[in-house]
PDB file of C-alpha atoms in Angstrom:
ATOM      1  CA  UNK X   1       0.000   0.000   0.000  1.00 43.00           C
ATOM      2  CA  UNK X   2       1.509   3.207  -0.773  1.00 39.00           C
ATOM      3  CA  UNK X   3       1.798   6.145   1.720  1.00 40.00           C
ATOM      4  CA  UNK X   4      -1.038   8.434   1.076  1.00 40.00           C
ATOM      5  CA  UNK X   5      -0.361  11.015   4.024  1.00 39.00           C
ATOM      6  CA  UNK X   6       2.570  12.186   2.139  1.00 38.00           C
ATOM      7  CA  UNK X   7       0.717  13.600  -1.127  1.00 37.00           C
ATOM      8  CA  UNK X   8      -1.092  15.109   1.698  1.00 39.00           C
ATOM      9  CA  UNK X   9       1.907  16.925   3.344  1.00 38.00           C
ATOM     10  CA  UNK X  10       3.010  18.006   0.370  1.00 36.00           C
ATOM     11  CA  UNK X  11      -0.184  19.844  -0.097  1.00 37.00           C
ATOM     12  CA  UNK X  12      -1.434  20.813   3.188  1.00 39.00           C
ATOM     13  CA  UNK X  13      -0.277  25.128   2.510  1.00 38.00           C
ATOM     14  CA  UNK X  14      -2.442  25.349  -0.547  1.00 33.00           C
ATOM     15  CA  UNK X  15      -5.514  22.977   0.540  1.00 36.00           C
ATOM     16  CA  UNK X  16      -5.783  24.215   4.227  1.00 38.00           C
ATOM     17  CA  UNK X  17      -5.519  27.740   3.213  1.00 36.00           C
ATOM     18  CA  UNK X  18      -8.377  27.259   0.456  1.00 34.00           C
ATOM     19  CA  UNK X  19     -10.274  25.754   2.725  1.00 38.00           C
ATOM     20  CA  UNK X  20      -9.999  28.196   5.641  1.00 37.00           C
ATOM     21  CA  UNK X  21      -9.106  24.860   7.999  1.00 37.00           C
ATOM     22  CA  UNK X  22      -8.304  25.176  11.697  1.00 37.00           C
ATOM     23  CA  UNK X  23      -4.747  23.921  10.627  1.00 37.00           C
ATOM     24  CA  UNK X  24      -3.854  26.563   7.815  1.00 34.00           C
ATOM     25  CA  UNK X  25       0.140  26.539   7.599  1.00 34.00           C
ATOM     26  CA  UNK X  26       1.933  29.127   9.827  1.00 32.00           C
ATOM     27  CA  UNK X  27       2.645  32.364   7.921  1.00 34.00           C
ATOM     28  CA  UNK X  28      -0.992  32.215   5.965  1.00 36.00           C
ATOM     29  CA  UNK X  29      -2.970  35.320   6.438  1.00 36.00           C
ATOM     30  CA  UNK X  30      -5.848  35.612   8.615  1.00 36.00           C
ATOM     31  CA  UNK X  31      -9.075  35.323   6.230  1.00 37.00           C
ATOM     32  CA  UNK X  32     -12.032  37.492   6.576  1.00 41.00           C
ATOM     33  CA  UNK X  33     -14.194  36.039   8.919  1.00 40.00           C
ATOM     34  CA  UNK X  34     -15.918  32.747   6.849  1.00 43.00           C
ATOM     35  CA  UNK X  35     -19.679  31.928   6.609  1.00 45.00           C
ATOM     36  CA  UNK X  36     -21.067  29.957   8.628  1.00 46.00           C
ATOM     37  CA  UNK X  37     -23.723  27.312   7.644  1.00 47.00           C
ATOM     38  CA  UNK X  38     -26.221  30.282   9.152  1.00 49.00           C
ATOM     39  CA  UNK X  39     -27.436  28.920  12.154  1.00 62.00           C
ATOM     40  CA  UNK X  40     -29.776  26.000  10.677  1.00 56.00           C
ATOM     41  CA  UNK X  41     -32.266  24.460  12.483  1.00 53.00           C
ATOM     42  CA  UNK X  42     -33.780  21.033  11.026  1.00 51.00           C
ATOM     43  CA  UNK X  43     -37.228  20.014  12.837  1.00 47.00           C
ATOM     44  CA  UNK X  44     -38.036  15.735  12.906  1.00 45.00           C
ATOM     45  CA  UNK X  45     -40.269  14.167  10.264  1.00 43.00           C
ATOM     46  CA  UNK X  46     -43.371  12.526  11.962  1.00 42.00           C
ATOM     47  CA  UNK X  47     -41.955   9.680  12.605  1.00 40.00           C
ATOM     48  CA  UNK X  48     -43.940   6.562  11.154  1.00 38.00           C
ATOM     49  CA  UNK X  49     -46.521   4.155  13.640  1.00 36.00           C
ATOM     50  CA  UNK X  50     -43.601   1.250  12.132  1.00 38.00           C
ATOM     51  CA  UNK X  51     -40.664   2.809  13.570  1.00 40.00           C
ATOM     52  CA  UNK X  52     -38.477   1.404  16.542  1.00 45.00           C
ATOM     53  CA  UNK X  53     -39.693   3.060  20.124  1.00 45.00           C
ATOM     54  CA  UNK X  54     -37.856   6.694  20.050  1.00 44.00           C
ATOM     55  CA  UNK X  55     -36.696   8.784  23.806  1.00 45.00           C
ATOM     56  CA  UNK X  56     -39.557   9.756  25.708  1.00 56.00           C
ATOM     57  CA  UNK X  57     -39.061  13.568  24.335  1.00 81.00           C
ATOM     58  CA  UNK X  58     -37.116  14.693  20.635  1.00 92.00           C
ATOM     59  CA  UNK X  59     -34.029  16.258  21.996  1.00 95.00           C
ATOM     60  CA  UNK X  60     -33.149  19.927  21.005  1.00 97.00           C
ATOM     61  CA  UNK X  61     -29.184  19.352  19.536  1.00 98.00           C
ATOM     62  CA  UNK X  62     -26.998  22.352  18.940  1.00 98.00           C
ATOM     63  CA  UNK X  63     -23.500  21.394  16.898  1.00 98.00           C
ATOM     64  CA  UNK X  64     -20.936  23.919  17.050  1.00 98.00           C
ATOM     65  CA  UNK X  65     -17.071  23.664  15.450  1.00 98.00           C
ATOM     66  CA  UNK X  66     -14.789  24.093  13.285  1.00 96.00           C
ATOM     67  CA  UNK X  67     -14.467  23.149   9.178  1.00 94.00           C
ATOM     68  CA  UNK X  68     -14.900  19.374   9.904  1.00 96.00           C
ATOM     69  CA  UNK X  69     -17.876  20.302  11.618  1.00 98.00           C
ATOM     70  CA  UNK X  70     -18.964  22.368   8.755  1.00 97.00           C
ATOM     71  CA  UNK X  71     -18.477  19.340   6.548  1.00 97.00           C
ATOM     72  CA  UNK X  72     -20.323  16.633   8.523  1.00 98.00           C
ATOM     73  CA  UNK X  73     -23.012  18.841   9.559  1.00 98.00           C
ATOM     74  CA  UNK X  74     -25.585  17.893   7.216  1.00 98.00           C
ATOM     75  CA  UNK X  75     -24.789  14.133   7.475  1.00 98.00           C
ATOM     76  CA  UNK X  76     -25.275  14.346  11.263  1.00 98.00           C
ATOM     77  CA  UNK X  77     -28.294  16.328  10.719  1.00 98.00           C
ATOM     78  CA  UNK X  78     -29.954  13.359   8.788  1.00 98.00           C
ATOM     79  CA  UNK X  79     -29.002  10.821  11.381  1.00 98.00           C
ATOM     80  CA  UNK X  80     -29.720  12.828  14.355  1.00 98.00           C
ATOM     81  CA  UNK X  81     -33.393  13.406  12.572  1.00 97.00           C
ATOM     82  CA  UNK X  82     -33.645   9.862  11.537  1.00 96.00           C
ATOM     83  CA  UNK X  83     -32.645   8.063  15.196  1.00 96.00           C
ATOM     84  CA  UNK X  84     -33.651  10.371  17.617  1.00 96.00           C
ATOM     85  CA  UNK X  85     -36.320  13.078  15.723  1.00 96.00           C
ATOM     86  CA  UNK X  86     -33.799  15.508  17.290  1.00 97.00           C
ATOM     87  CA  UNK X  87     -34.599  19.251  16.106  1.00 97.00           C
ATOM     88  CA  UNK X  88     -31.152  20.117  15.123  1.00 98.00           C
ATOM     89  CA  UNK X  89     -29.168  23.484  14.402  1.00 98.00           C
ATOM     90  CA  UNK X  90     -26.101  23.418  13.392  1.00 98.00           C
ATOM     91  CA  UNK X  91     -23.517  26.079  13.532  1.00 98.00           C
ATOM     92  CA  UNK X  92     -19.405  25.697  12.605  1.00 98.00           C
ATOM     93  CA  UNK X  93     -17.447  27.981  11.255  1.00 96.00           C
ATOM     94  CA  UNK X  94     -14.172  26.792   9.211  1.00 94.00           C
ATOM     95  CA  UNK X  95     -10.836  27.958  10.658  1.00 92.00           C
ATOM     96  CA  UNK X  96     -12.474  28.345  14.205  1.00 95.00           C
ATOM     97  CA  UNK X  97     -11.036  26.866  17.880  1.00 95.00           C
ATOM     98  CA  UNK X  98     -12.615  26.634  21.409  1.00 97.00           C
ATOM     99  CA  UNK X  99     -11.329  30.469  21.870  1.00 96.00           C
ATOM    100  CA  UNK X 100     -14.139  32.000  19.039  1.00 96.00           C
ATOM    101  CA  UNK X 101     -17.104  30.444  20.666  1.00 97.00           C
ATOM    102  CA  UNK X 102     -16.066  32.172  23.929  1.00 97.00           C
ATOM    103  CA  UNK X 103     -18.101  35.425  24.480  1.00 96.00           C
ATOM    104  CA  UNK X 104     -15.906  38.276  24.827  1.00 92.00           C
ATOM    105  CA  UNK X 105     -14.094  37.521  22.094  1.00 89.00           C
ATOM    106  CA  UNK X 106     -16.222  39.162  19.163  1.00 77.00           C
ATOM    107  CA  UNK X 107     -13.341  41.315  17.947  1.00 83.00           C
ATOM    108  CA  UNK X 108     -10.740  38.921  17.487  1.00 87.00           C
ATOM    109  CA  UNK X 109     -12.889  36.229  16.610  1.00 92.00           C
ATOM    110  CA  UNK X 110     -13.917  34.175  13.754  1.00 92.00           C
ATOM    111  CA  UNK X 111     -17.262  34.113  15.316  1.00 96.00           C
ATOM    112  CA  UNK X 112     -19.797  36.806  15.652  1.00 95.00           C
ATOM    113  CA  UNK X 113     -21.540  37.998  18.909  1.00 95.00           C
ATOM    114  CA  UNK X 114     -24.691  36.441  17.901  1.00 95.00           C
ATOM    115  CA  UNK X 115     -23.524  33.104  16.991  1.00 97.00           C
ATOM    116  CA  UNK X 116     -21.411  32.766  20.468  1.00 98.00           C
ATOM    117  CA  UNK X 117     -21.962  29.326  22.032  1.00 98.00           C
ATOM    118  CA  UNK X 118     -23.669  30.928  24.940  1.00 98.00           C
ATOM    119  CA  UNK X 119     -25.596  33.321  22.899  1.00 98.00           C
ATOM    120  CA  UNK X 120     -26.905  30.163  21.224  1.00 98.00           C
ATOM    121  CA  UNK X 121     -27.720  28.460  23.894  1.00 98.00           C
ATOM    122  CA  UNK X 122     -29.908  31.567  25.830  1.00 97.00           C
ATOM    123  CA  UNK X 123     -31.747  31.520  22.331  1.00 97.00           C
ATOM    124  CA  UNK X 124     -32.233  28.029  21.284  1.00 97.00           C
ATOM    125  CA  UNK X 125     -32.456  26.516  24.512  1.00 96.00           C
ATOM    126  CA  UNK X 126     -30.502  23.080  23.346  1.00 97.00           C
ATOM    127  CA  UNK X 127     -31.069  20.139  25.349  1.00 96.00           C
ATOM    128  CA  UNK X 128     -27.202  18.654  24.109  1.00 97.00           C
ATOM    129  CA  UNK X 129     -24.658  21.190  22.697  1.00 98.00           C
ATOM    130  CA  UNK X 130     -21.946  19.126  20.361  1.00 98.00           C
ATOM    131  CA  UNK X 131     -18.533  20.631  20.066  1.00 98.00           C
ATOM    132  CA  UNK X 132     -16.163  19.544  16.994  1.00 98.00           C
ATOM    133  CA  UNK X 133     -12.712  20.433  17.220  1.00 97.00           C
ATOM    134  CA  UNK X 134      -9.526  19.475  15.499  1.00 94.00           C
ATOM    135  CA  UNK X 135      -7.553  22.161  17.922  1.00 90.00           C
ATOM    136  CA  UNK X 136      -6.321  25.219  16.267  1.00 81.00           C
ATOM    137  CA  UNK X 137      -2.238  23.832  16.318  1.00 78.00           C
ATOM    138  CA  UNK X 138      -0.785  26.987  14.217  1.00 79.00           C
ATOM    139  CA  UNK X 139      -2.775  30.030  15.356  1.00 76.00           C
ATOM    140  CA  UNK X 140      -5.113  30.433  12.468  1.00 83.00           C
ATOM    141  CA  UNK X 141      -7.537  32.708  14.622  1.00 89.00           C
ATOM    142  CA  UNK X 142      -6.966  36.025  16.193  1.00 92.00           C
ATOM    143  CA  UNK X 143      -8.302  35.029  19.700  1.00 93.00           C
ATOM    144  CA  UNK X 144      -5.419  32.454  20.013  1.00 93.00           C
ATOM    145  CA  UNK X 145      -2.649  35.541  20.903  1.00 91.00           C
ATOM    146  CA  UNK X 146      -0.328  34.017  18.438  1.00 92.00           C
ATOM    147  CA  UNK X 147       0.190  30.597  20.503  1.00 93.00           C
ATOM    148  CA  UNK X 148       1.087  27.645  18.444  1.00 93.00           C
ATOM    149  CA  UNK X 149       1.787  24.201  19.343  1.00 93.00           C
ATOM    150  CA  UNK X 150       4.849  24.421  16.589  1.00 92.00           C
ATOM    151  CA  UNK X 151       6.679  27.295  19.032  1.00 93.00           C
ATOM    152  CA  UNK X 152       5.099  26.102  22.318  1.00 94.00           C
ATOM    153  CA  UNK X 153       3.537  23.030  22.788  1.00 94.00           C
ATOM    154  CA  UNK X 154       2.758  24.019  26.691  1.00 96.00           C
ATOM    155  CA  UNK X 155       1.589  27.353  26.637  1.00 95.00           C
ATOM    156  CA  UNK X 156      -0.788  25.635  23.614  1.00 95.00           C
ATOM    157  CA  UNK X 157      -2.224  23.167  25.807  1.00 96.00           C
ATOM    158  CA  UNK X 158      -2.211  25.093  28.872  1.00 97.00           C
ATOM    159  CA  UNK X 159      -4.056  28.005  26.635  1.00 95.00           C
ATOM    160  CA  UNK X 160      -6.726  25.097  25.151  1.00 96.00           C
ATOM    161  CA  UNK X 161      -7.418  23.633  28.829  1.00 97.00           C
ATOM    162  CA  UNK X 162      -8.816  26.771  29.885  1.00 97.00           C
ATOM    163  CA  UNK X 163     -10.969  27.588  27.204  1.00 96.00           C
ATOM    164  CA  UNK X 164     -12.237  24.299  26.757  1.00 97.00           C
ATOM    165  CA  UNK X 165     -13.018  25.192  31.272  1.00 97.00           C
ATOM    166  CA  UNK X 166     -14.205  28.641  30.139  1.00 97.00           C
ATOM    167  CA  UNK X 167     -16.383  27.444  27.062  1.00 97.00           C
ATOM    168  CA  UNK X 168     -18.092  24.990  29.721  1.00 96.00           C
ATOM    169  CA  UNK X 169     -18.792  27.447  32.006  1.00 96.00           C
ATOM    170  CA  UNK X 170     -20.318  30.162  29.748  1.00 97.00           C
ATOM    171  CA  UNK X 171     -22.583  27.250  27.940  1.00 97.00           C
ATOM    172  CA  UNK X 172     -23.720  26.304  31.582  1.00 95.00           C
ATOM    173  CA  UNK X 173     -24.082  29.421  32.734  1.00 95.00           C
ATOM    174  CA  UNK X 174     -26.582  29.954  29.809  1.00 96.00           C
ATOM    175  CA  UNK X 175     -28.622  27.114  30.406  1.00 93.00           C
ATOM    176  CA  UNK X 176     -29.629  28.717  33.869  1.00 82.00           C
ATOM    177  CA  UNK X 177     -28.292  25.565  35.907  1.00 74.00           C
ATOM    178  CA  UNK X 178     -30.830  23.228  33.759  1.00 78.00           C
ATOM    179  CA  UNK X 179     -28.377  22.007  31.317  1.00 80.00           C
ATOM    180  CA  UNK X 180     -27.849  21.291  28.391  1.00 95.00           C
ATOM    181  CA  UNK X 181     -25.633  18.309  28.174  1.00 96.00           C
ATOM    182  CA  UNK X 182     -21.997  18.897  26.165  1.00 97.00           C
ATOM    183  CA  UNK X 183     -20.821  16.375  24.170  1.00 98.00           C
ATOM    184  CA  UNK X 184     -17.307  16.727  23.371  1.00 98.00           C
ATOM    185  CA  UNK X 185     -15.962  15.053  20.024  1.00 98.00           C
ATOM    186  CA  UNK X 186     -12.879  13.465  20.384  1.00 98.00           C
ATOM    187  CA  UNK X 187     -10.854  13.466  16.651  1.00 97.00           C
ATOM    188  CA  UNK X 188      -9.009  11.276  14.625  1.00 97.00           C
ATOM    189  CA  UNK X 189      -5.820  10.868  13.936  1.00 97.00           C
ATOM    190  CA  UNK X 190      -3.111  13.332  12.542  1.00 93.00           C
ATOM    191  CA  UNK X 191      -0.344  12.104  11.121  1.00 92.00           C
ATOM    192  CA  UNK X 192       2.096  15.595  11.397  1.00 91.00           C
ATOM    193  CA  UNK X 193       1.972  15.740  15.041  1.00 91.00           C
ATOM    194  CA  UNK X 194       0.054  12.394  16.424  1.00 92.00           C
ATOM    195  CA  UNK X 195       0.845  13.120  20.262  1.00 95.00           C
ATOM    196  CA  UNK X 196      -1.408  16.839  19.629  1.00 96.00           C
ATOM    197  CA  UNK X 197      -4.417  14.666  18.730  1.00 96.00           C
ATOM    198  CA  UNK X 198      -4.209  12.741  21.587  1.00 97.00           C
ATOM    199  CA  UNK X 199      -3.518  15.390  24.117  1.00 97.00           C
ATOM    200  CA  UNK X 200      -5.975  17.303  22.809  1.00 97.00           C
ATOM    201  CA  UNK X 201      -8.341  14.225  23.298  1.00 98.00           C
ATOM    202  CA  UNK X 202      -7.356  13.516  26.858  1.00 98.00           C
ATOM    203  CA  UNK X 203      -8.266  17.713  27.731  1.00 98.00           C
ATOM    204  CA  UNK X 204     -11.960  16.768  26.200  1.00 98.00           C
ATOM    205  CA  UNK X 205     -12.347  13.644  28.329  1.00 98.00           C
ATOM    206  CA  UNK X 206     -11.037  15.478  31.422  1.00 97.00           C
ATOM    207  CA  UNK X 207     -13.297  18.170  30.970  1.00 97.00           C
ATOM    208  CA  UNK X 208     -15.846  15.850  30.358  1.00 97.00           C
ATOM    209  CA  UNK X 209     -15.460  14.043  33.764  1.00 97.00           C
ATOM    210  CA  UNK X 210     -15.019  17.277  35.657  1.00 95.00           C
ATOM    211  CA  UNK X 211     -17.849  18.850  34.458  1.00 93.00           C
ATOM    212  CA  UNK X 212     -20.753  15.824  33.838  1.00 94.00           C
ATOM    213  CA  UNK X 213     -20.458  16.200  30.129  1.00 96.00           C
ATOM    214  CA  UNK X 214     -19.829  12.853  27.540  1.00 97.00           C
ATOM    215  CA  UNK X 215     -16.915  12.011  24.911  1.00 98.00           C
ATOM    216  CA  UNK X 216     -18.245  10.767  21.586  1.00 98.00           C
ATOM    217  CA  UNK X 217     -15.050   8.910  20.621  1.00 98.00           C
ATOM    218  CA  UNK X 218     -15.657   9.573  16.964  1.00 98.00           C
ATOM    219  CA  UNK X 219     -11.940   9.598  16.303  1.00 98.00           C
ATOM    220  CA  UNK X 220     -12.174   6.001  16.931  1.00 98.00           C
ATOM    221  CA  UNK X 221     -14.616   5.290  13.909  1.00 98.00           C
ATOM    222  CA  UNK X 222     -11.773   6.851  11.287  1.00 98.00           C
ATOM    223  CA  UNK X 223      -8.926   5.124  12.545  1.00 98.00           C
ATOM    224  CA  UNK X 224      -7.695   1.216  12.386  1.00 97.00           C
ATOM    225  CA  UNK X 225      -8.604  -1.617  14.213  1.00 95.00           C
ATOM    226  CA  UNK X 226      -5.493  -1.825  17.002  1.00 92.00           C
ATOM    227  CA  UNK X 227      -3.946   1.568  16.141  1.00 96.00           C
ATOM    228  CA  UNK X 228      -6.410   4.806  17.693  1.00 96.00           C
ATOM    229  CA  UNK X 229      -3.680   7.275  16.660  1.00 97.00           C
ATOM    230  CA  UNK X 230      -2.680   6.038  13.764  1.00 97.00           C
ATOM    231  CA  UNK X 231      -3.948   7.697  10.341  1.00 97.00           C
ATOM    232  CA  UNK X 232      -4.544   5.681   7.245  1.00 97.00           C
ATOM    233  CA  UNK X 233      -6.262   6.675   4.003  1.00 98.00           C
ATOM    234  CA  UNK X 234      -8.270   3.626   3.964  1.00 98.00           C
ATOM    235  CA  UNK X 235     -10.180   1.342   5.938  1.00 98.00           C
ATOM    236  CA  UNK X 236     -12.034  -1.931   5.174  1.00 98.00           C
ATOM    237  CA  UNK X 237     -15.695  -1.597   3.611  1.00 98.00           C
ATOM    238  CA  UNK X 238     -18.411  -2.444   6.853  1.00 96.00           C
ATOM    239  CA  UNK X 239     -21.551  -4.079   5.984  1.00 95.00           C
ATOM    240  CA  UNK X 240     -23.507  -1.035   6.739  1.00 93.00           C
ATOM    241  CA  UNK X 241     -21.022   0.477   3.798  1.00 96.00           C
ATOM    242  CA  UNK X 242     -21.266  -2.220   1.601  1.00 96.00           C
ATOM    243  CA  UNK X 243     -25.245  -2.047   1.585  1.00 95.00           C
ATOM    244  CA  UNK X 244     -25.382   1.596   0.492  1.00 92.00           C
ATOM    245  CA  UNK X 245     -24.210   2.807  -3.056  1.00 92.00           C
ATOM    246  CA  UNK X 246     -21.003   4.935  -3.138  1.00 93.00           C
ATOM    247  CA  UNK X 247     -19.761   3.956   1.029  1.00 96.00           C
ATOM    248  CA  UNK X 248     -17.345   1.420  -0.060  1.00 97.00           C
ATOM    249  CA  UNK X 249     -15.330   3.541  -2.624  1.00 97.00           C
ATOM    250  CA  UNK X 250     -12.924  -0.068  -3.523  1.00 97.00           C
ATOM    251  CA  UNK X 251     -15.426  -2.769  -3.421  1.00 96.00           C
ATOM    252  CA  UNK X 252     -13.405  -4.982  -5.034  1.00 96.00           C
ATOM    253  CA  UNK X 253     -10.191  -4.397  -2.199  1.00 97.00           C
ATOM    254  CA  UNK X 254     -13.100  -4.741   0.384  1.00 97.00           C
ATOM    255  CA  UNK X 255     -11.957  -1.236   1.241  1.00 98.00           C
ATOM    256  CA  UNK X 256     -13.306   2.314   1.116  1.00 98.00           C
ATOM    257  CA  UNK X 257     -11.339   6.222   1.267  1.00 98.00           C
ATOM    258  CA  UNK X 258     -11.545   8.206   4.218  1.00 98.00           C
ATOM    259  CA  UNK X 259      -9.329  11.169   2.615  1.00 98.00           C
ATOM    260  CA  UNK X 260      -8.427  12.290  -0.845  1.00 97.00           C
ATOM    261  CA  UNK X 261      -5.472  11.882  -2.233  1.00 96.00           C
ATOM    262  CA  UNK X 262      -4.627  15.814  -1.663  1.00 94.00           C
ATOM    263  CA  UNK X 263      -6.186  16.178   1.998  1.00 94.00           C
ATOM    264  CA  UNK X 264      -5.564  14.071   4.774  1.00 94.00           C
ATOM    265  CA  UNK X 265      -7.277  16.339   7.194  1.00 94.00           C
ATOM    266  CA  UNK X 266     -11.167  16.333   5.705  1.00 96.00           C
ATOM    267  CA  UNK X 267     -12.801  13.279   5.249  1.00 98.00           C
ATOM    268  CA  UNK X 268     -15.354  14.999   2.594  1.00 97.00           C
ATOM    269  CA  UNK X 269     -14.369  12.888  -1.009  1.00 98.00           C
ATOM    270  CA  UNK X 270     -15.248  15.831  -2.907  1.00 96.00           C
ATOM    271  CA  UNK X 271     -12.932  18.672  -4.118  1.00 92.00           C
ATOM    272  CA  UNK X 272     -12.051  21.391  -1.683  1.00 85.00           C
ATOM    273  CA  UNK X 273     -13.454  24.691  -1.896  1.00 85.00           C
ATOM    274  CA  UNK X 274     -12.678  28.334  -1.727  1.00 83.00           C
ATOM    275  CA  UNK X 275     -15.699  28.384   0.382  1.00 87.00           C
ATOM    276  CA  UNK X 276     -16.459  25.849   2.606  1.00 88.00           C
ATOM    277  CA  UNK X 277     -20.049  24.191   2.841  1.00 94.00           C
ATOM    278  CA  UNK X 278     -21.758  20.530   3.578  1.00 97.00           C
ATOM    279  CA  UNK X 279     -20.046  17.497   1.993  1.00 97.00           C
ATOM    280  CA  UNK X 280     -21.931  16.862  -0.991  1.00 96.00           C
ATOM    281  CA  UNK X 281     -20.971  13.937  -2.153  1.00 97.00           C
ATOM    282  CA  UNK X 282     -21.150  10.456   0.515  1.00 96.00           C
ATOM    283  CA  UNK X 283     -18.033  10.284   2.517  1.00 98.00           C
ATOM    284  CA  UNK X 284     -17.779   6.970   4.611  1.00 98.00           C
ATOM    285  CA  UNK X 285     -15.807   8.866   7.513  1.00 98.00           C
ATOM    286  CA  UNK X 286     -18.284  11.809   7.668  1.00 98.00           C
ATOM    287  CA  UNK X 287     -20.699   9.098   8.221  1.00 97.00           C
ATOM    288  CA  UNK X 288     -18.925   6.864  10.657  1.00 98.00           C
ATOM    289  CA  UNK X 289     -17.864   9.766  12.494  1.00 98.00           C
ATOM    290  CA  UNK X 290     -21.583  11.282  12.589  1.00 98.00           C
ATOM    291  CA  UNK X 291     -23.297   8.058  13.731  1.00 97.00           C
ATOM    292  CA  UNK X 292     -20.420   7.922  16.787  1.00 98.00           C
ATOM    293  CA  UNK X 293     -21.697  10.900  17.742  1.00 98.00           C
ATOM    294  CA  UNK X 294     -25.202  10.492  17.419  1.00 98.00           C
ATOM    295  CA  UNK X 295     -24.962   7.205  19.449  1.00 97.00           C
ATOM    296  CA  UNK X 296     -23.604   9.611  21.941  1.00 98.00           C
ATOM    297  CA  UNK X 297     -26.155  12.003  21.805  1.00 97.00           C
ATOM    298  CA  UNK X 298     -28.724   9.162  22.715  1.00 95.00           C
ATOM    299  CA  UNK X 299     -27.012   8.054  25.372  1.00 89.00           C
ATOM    300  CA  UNK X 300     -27.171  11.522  26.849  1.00 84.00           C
ATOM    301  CA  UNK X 301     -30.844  11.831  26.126  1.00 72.00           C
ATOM    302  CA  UNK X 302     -32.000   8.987  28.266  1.00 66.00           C
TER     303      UNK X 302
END
């Protein structure tokens, strides 16, 4: 098998830049501050007499992050809708981190006012707020200061630790004591700086425990059996693939693409865009990553 990651190296200044990712290379400009998939909000179907028994009440789901969020965000939508009726809004913005959600930060952040995760919350009232985050590793955002795991990997993860704290508190705060429930997506592997991932997962789960919040380990879905930090291009086909055109891009290796060939970052198998949007085209790790978190998300509505 050949080593896809390093097309992907080779590539990562132009794509990430085009793309507006959380991992643009150092040096990039800032860009002006992206769209956001304008706060959506997706009510249930009525759900049909034949279905499976649903949770007692439709849970209200906010999803908040950065551009892989923007990518899976219709995909979750769908299974969110389908599983759990959930009345869904989503709203990422690409290049983002934990610091742009944070209210207070509206003029050094990629985020406006309105769109803060608190602000959100007051409004929408969510009963589970999602939070997708690769972790902003070369400053790409003004409310970082200009810390970078590249030129210090401890003031980086000292800096992420307390907004990931702060972010909980101000989403808390909002709910007026009576929730909502944070689910915290842990990612999947990188294969520049593996031991950031990984860190960066272990400050989600710790948050998690210290604050009554869940992990959907979603990372775990995108990465090989026997190797949770490891990155690969491919994976073998599942059943659930297999049964649905277009999941199992190499039928005939009983395998399917997580990444293209010139992005091993996004898991959308379309082209990259100047603007970034909803993966329009089926991606088998959008979808194993969004049905990891909705399992999550039912787990916190029972």
């Amino acid at each position: 098998m050949r080593e896809p990651w390093v097309v992907g190296v080779l590539l990562a200044g132009l794509l990430l830049g085009a793309c507006g990712d959380p991992a643009s290379a150092p040096g990039d400009p800032a860009p002006a501050a992206p769209r956001a998939s304008a706060p959506t909000e997706q009510r249930a179907p009525a759900s049909p007499t034949s279905r499976p028994a649903k949770p007692r009440t439709a849970p209200r789901v906010l999803y908040l992050g950065d551009s892989l969020a923007v990518e899976n965000q219709k995909v979750l939508g769908q299974e969110l809708r389908r599983d759990l009726r959930a009345r869904y809004t989503s709203a990422p913005y690409s290049g983002t981190t934990l610091c742009d959600y944070l209210e207070g930060t509206a003029e050094r952040s990629l985020v406006p006012a309105a769109d803060k995760a608190a602000a959100l919350v007051r409004r929408l009232r969510p009963d589970v707020v999602v939070l997708q985050f690769w972790g902003n590793s070369w400053g790409y955002t003004p409310c970082m200061d200009g810390i970078t795991h590249d030129k210090s990997p401890a003031r980086y993860f000292t800096r992420y630790a307390a907004d990931a704290r702060r972010l909980t508190e101000q989403i808390a705060a909002a709910g007026d004591g009576a929730g909502p429930r944070i689910v915290w997506v842990a990612q999947g592997p990188d294969p520049i700086t593996p031991d950031r991932v990984r860190r960066v997962n272990a400050l989600y789960a710790q948050r998690a425990a210290a604050s009554g919040a869940l992990v959907a380990d979603a990372g775990r879905a995108v990465s090989p059996a026997g190797g949770r930090y490891t990155w690969t291009q491919y994976l073998p086909c599942t059943a659930f693939e297999r049964a649905r055109p277009g999941y199992c891009t190499q039928p005939l290796r009983g395998r399917t693409a997580l990444h293209r060939d010139d992005d091993y970052l996004h898991f959308c198998l379309a082209p990259t865009t100047s603007r970034p949007k909803p993966c329009p085209v089926p991606s088998p790790g959008i979808l194993r990553m969004a049905r990891e978190i909705t399992k999550t998300v039912r787990q916190s509505a029972r």
